[in-house]
Short mmCIF file of C-alpha atoms and ligand atoms in Angstrom, two decimals:
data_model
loop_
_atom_site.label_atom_id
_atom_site.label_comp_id
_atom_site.label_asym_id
_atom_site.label_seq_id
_atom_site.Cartn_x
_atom_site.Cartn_y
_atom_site.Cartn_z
CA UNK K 204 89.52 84.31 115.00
CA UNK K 205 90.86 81.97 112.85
CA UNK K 206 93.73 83.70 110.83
CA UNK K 207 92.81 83.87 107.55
CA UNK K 208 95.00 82.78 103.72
CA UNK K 209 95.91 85.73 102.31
CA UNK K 210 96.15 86.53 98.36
CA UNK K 211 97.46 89.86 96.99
CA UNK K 212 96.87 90.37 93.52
CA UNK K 213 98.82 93.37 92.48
CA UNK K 214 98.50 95.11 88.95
CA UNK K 215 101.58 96.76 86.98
CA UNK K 216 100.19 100.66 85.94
CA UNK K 217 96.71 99.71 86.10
CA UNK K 218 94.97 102.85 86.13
CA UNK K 219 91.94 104.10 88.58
CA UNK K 220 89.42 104.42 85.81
CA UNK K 221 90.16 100.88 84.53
CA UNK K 222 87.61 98.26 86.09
CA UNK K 223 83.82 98.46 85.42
CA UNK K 224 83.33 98.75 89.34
CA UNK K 225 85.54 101.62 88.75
CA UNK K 226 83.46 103.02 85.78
CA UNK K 227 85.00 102.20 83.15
CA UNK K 228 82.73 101.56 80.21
CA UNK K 229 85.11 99.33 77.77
CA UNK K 230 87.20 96.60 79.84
CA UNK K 231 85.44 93.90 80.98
CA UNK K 232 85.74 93.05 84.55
CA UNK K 233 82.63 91.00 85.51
CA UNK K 234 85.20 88.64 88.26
CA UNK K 235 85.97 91.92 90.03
CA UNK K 236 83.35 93.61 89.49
CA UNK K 237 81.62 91.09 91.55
CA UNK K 238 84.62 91.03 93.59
CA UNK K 239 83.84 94.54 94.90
CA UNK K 240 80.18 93.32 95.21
CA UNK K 241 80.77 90.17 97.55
CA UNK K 242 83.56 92.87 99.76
CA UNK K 243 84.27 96.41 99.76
CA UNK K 244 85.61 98.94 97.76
CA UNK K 245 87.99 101.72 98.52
CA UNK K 246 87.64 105.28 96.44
CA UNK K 247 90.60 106.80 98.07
CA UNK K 248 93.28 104.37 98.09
CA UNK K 249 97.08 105.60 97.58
CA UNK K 250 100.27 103.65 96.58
CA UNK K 251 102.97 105.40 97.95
CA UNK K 252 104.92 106.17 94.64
CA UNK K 253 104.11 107.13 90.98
CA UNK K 254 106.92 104.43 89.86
CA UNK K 255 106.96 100.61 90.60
CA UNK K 256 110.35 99.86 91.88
CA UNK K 257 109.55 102.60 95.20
CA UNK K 258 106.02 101.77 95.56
CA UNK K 259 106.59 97.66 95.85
CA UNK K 260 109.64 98.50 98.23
CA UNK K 261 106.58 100.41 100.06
CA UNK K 262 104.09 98.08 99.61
CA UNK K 263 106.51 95.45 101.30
CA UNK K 264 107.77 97.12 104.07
CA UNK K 265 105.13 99.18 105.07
CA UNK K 266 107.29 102.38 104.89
CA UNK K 267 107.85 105.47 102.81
CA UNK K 268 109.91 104.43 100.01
CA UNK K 269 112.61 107.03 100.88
CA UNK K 270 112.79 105.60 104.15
CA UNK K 271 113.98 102.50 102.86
CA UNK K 272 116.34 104.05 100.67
CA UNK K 273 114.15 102.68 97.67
CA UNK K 274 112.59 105.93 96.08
CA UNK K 275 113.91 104.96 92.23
CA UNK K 276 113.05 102.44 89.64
CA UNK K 277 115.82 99.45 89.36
CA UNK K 278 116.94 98.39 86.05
CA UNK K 279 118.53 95.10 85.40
CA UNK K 280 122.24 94.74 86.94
CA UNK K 281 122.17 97.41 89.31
CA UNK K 282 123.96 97.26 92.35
CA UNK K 283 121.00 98.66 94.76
CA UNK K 284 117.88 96.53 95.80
CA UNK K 285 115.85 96.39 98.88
CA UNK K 286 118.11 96.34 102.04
CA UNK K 287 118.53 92.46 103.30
CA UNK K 288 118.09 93.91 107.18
CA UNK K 289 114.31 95.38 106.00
CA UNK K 290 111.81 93.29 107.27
CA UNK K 291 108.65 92.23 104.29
CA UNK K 292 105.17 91.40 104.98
CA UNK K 293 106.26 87.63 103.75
CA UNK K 294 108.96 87.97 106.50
CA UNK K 295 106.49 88.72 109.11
CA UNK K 296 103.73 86.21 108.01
CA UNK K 297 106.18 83.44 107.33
CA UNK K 298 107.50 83.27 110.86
CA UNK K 299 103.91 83.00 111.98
CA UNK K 300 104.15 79.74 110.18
CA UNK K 301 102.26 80.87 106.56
CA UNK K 302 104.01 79.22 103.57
CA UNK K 303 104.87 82.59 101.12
CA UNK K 304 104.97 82.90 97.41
CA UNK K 305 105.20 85.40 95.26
CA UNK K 306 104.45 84.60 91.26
CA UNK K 307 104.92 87.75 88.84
CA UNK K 308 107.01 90.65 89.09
CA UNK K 309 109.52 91.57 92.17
CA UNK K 310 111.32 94.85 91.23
CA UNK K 311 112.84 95.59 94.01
CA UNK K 312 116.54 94.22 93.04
CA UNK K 313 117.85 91.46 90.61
CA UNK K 314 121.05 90.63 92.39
CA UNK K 315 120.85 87.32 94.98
CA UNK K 316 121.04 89.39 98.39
CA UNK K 317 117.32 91.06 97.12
CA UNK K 318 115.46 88.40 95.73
CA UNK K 319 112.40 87.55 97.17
CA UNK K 320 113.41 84.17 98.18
CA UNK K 321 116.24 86.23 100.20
CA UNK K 322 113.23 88.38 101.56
CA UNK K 323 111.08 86.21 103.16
CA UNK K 324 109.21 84.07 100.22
CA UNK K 325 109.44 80.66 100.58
CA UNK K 326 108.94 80.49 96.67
CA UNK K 327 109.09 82.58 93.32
CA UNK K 328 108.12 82.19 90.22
CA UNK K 329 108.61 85.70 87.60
CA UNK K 330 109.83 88.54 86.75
CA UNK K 331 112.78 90.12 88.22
CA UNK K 332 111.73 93.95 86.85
CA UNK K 333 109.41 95.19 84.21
CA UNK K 334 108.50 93.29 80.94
CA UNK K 335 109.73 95.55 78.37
CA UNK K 336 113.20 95.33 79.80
CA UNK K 337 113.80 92.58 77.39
CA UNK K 338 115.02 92.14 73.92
CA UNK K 339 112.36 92.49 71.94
CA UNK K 340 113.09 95.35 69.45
CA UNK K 341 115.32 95.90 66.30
CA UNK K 342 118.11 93.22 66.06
CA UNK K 343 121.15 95.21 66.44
CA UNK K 344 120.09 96.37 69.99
CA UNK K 345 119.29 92.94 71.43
CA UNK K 346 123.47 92.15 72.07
CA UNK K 347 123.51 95.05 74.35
CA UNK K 348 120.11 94.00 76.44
CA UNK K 349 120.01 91.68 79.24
CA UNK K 350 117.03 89.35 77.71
CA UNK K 351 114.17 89.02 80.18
CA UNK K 352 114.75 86.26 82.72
CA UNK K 353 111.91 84.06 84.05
CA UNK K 354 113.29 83.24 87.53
CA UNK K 355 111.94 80.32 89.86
CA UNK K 356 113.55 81.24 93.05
CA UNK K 357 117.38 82.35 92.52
CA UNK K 358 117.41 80.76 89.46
CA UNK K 359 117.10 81.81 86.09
CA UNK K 360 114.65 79.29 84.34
CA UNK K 361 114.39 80.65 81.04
CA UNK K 362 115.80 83.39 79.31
CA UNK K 363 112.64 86.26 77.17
CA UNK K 364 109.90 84.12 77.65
CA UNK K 365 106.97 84.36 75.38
CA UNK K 366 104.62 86.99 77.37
CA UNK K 367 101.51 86.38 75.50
CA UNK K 368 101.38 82.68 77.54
CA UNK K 369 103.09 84.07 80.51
CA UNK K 370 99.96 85.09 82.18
CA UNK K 371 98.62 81.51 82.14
CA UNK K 372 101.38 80.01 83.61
CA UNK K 373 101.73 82.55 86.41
CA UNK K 374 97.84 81.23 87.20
CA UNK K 375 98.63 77.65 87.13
CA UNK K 376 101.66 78.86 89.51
CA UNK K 377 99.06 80.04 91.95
CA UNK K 378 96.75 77.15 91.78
CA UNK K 379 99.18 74.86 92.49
CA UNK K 380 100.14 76.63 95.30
CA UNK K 381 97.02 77.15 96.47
CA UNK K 382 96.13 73.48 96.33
CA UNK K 383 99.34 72.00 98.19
CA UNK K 384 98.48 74.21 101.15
CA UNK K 385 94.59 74.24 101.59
CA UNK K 386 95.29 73.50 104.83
CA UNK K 387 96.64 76.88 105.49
CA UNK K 388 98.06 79.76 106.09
CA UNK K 389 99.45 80.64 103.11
CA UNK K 390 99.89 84.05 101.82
CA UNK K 391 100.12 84.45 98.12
CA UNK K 392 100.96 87.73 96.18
CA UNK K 393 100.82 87.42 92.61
CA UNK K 394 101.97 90.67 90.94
CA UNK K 395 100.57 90.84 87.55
CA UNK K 396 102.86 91.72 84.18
CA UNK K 397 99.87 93.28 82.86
CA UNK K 398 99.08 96.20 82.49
CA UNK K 399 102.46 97.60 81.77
CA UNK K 400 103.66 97.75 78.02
CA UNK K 401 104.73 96.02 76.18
CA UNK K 402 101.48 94.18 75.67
CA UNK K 403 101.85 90.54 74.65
CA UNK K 404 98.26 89.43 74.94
CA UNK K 405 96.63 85.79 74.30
CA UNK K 406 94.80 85.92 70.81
CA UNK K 407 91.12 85.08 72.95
CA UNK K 408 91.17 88.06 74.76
CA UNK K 409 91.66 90.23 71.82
CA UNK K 410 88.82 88.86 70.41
CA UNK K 411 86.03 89.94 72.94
CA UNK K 412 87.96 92.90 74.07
CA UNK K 413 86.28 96.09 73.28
CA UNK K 414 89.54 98.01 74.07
CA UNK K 415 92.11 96.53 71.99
CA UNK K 416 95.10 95.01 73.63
CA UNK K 417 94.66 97.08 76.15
CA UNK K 418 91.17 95.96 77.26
CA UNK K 419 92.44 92.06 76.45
CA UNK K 420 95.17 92.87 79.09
CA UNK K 421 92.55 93.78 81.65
CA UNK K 422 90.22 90.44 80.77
CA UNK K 423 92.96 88.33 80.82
CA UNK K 424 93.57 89.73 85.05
CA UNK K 425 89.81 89.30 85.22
CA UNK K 426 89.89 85.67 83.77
CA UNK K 427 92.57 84.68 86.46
CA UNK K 428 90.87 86.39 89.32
CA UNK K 429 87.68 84.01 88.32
CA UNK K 430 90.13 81.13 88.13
CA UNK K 431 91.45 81.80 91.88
CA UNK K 432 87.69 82.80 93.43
CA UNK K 433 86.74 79.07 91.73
CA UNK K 434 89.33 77.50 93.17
CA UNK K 435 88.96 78.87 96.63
CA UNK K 436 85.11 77.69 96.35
CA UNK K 437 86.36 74.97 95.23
CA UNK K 438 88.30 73.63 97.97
CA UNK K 439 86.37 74.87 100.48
CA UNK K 440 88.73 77.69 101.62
CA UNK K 441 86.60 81.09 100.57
CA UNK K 442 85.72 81.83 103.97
CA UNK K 443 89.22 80.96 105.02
CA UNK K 444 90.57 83.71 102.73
CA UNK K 445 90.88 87.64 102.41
CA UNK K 446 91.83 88.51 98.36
CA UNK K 447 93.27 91.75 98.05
CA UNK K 448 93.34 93.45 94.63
CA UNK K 449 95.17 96.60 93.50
CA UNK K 450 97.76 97.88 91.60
CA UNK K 451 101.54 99.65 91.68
CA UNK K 452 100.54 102.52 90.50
CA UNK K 453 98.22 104.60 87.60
CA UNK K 454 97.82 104.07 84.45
CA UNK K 455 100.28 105.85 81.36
CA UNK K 456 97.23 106.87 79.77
CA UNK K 457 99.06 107.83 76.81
CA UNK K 458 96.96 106.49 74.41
CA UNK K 459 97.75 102.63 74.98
CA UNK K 460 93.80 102.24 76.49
CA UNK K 461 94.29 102.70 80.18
CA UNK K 462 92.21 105.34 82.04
CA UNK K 463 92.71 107.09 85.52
CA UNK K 464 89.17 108.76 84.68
CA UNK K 465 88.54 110.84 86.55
CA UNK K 466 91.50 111.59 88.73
CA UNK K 467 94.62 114.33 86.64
CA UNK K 468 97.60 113.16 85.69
CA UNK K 469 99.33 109.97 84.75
CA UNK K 470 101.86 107.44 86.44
CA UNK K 471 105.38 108.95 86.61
CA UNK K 472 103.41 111.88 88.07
CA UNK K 473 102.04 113.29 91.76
CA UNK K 474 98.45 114.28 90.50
CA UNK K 475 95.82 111.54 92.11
CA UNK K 476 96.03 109.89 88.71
CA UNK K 477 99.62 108.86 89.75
CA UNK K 478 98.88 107.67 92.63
CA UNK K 479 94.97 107.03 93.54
CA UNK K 480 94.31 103.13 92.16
CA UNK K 481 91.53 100.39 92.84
CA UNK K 482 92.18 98.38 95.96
CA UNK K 483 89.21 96.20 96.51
CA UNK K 484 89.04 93.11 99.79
CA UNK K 485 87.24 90.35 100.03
CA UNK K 486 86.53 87.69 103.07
CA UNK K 487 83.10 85.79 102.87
CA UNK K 488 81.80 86.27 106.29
CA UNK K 489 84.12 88.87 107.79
CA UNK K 490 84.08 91.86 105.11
CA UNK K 491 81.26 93.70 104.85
CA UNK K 492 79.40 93.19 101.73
CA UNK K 493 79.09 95.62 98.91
CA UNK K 494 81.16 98.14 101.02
CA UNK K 495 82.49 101.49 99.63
CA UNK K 496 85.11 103.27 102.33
CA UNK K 497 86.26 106.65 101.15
CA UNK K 498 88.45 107.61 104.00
CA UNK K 499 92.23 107.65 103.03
CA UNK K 500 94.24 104.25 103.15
CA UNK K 501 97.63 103.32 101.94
CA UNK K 502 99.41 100.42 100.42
CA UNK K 503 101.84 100.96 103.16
CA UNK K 504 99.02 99.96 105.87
CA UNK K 505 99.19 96.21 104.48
CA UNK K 506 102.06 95.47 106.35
CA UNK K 507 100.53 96.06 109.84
CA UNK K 508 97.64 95.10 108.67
CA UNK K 509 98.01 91.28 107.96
CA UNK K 510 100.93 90.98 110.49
CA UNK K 511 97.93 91.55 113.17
CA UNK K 512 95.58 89.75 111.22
CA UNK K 513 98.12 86.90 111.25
CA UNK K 514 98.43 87.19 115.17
CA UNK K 515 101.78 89.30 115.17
CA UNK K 516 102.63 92.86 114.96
CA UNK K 517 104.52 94.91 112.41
CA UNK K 518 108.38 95.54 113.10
CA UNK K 519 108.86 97.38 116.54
CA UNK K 520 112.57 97.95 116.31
CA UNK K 521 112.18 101.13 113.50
CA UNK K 522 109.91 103.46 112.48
CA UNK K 523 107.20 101.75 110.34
CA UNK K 524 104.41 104.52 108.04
CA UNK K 525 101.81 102.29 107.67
CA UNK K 526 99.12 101.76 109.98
CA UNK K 527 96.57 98.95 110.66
CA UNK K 528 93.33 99.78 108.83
CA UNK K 529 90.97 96.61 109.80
CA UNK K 530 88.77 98.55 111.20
CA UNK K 531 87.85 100.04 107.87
CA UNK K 532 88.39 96.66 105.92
CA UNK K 533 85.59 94.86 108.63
CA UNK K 534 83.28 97.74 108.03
CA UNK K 535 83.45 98.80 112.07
CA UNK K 536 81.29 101.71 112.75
CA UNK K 537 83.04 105.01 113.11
CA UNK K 538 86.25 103.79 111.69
CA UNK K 539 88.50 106.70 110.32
CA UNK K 540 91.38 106.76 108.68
CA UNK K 541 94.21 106.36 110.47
CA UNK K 542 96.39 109.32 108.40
CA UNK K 543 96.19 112.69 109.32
CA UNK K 544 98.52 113.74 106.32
CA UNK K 545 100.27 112.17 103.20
CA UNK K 546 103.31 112.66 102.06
CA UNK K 547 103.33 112.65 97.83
CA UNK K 548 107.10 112.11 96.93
CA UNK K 549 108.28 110.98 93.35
CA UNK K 550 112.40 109.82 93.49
CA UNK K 551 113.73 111.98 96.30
CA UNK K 552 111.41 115.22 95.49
CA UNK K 553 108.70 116.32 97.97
CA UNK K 554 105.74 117.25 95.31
CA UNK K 555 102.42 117.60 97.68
CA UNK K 556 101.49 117.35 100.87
CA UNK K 557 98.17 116.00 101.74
CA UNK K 558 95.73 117.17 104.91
CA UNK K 559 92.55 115.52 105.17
CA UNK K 560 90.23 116.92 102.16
CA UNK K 561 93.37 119.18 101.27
CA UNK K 562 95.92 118.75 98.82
CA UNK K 563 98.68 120.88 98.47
CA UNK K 564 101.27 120.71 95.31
CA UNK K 565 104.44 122.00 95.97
CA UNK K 566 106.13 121.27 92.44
CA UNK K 567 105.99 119.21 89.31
CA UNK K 568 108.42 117.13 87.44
CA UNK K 569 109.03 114.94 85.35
CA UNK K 570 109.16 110.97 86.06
CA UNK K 571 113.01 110.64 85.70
CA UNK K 572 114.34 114.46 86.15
CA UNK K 573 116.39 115.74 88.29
CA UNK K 574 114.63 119.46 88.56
CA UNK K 575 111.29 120.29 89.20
CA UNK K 576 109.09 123.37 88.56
CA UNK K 577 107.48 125.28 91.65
CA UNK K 578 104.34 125.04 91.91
CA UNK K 579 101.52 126.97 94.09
CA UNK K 580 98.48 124.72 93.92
CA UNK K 581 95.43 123.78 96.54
CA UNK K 582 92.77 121.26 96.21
CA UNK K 583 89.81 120.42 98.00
CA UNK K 584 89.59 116.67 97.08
CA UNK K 585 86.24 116.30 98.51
CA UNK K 586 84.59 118.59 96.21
CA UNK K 587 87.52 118.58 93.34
CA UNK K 588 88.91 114.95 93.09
CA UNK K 589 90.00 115.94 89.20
CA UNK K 590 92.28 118.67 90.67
CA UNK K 591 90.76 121.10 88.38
CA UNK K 592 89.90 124.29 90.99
CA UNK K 593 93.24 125.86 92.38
CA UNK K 594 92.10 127.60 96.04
CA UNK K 595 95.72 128.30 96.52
CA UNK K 596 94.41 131.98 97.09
CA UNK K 597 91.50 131.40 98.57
CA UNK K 598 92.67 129.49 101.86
CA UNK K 599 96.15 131.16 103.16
CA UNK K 600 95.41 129.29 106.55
CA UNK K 601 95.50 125.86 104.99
CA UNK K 602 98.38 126.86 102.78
CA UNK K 603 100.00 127.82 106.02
CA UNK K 604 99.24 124.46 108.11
CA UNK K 605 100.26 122.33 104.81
CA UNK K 606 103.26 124.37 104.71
CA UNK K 607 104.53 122.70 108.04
CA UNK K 608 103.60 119.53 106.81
CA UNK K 609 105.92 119.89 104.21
CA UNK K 610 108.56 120.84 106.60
CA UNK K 611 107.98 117.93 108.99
CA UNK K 612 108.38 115.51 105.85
CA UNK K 613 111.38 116.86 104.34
CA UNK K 614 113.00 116.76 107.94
CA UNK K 615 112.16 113.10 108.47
CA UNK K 616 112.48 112.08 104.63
CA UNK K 617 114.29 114.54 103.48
CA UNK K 618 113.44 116.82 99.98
CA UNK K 619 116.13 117.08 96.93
CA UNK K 620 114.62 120.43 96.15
CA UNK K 621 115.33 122.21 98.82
CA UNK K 622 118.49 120.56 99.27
CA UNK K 623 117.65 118.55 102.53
CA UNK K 624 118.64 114.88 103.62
CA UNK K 625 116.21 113.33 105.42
CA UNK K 626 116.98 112.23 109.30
CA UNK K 627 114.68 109.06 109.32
CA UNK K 628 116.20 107.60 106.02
CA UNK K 629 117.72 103.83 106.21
CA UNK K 630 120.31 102.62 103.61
CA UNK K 631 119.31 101.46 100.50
CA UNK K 632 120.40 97.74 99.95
CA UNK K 633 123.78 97.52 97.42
CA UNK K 634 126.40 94.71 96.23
CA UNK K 635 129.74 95.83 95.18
CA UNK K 636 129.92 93.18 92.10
CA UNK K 637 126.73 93.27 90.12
CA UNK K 638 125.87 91.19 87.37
CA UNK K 639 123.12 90.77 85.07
CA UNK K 640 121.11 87.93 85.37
CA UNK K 641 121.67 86.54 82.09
CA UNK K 642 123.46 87.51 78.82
CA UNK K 643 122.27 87.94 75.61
CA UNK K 644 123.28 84.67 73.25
CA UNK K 645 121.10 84.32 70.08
CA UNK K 646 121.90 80.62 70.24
CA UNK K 647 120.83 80.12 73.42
CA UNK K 648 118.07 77.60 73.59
CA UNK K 649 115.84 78.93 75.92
CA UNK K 650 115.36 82.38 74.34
CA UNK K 651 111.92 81.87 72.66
CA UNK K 652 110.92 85.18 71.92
CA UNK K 653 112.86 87.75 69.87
CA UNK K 654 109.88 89.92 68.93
CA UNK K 655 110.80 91.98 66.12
CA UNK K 656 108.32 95.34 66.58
CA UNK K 657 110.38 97.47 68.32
CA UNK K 658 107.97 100.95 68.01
CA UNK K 659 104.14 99.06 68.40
CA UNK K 660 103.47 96.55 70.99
CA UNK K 661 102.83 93.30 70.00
CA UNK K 662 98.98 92.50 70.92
CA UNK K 663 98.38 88.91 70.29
CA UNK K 664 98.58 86.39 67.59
MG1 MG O 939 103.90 100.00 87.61
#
């Protein structure tokens, strides 16, 4: 088997409920919609954290993010980032001779030793963190903010970019790429700005969206997934490539247009809403047309995944959570998932436990607490996938079994409620001297964008 180009398109809070193969009734997604069409669909795919920073450190490594010492978000300067000594899927596919590049948003450390060029990427071209991490807002405040640095490799490129063009350029970024190595492998992971607010959207979008800025946000990812499926047609390569798209986590849903219908709860939280998001493949000729798998997969299963599809393994040398799911991507018959349970942490707090069908909350807090509130809560997500129907009482046996779930996880990942340190935790990556990557200068020529609405997003113009 020839080893195939790989492209990961990854979406910032993109919720469940948002793409019309999804169901959603108001964003336009006709590109992946017809995505999910031409490959399969998965209903009951999981990201590994609520947050972004711990679920791209999971989404790289293949592991838990508390097992890498990532189980946070990272704001700009901080000292901590993903450990130089983990090993990324760009690590693993570039030593099996695929050219890397990542275009969009890293987030998982802005000082040198973490940067994805220092992680296995041959190239980058983005975002260090999140988008609204820059100045925009009310003047006084800007001298005190780090403005938002567009990066190409370790270098800072320009300083609060204009966002409403930024998705456009991040495209041509991949196109280019894309062309210079037709020949192949390449492995390209393009993690979207959108959906996460601040949304700076491209006045065209507006116009035909049917959801605001919101819905403009979503046909604007749509537009560029066309662009990339043409381009792969285009140059022959469609049958040469698996497209993977997805995103960090679930939507805010708090009133900004995003939807995690009809999964509970939000991002920042441990209902399926959190945590439960769109992953759809593609590969002309190898994926199973107009698949739908429900059996649980992970975002931490990419790693061993495409290390095996790229003829190598994942890391031997440490304890790795994800596990290869091709079977389920190539439509084999019979293939199951490969988890017997889940683990649903958010930071260092052990919320749920999952079993199979079962679900089992063990508290509830919020996104950047400390504390949590107990909580005694069962779900059959088979028949209840909204988590509305406690069985807590009904089912003492599963209670029971989930129960020792929870005490195998805390164990190896340890559990800040209850006051225990994991024993399968690595260190978390950290610099003694860090600085931002840029200072705030109002004469400096390359800040371009100084928006001026600090409470309403800008949409457009
Ligand atoms: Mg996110």
């Amino acid at each position: 088997m020839k080893r195939p180009n790989v492209i990961l398109i990854n979406c910032d809070d993109l919720g469940y409920g948002d793409l019309g193969c999804y169901g959603s009734t108001v964003n336009r997604t006709p590109a992946l919609d017809r995505m999910a069409a031409e490959g399969v669909r998965f209903t009951d795919y999981h990201v590994i954290s609520p947050v972004c920073s711990a679920s791209r450190a999971a989404l790289m490594t293949g592991c838990y993010p508390q097992r890498v010492g990532m189980p946070g978000v990272l704001f700009p300067g901080q000292p901590l980032g993903l450990h130089p000594d983990e090993i990324t899927i760009a690590d693993v596919l570039g030593a099996q001779g695929y050219r890397t590049k990542i275009v969009g948003k890293w987030h998982c450390g802005d000082q040198p030793a973490f940067l994805p060029t220092n992680h296995g990427f041959d190239e980058y071209y983005g975002l260090p963190y999140s988008n609204d991490m820059g100045i925009q807002g009310p003047a006084e405040k800007r001298a005190a903010r780090v403005p938002l640095p567009l990066m190409r490799n370790g270098e800072v490129i320009q300083q609060q970019p204009d966002q409403r063009g930024l998705t456009e350029r991040y495209m041509e970024q991949c196109v280019r790429f894309i062309r210079d190595h037709r020949e192949g492998p390449f492995f390209l992971y393009l993690a979207h700005m959108y959906v996460h607010v601040p949304l700076f959207v491209p006045q065209r979008f507006l116009k035909t969206s049917r959801n605001g800025g919101y819905g403009g946000a979503v046909e604007c990812i749509d537009w560029v997934a066309e662009v990339l499926f043409h381009e792969l047609e285009r140059l022959g390569i469609d049958g040469e490539t698996l497209v993977i798209f997805t995103s960090d986590n679930g939507s805010r849903a708090g009133g900004e247009g995003g939807s995690n219908a009809p999964l509970r709860g939000t991002k920042g939280t441990t209902w399926e809403g959190g945590q439960r998001v769109s992953f759809i493949v593609r590969w002309p000729g190898r994926v199973p047309e107009g698949g739908v798998c429900d059996e649980l997969v992970t975002s931490m299963d990419l790693m061993p995944t495409l290390a095996r599809l790229a003829g190598a393994t994942e890391p031997r040398d440490r304890r790795i959570d994800g596990r290869d799911i091709a079977p389920l991507l190539f439509g084999e018959p019979g293939a199951r998932s490969p988890h017997e349970v889940f683990y649903y942490y958010i930071r260092d707090r052990l919320e749920a436990v999952r079993k199979g069908k079962w679900k089992l909350h063990l508290a509830k807090g919020a996104m950047f607490a400390r504390e949590a509130e107990p909580l005694n809560a069962l779900y059959d997500l088979d028949r209840d996938v909204g988590e509305e129907r406690n069985v807590f009482d009904e089912h003492p046996d599963v209670v029971a079994e989930l129960m020792e779930v929870a005490e195998e996880a805390r164990e190896d990942l340890g559990d800040t409620i209850k006051g225990v340190a994991g024993k399968g935790c690595r260190p978390v990556g950290e610099v003694p001297d860090p600085k931002p990557l840029c200072v705030y200068d109002e004469n400096h020529p390359y800040i371009v964008a100084a928006y001026d609405t600090p409470d309403t997003p800008v949409m457009g113009g």
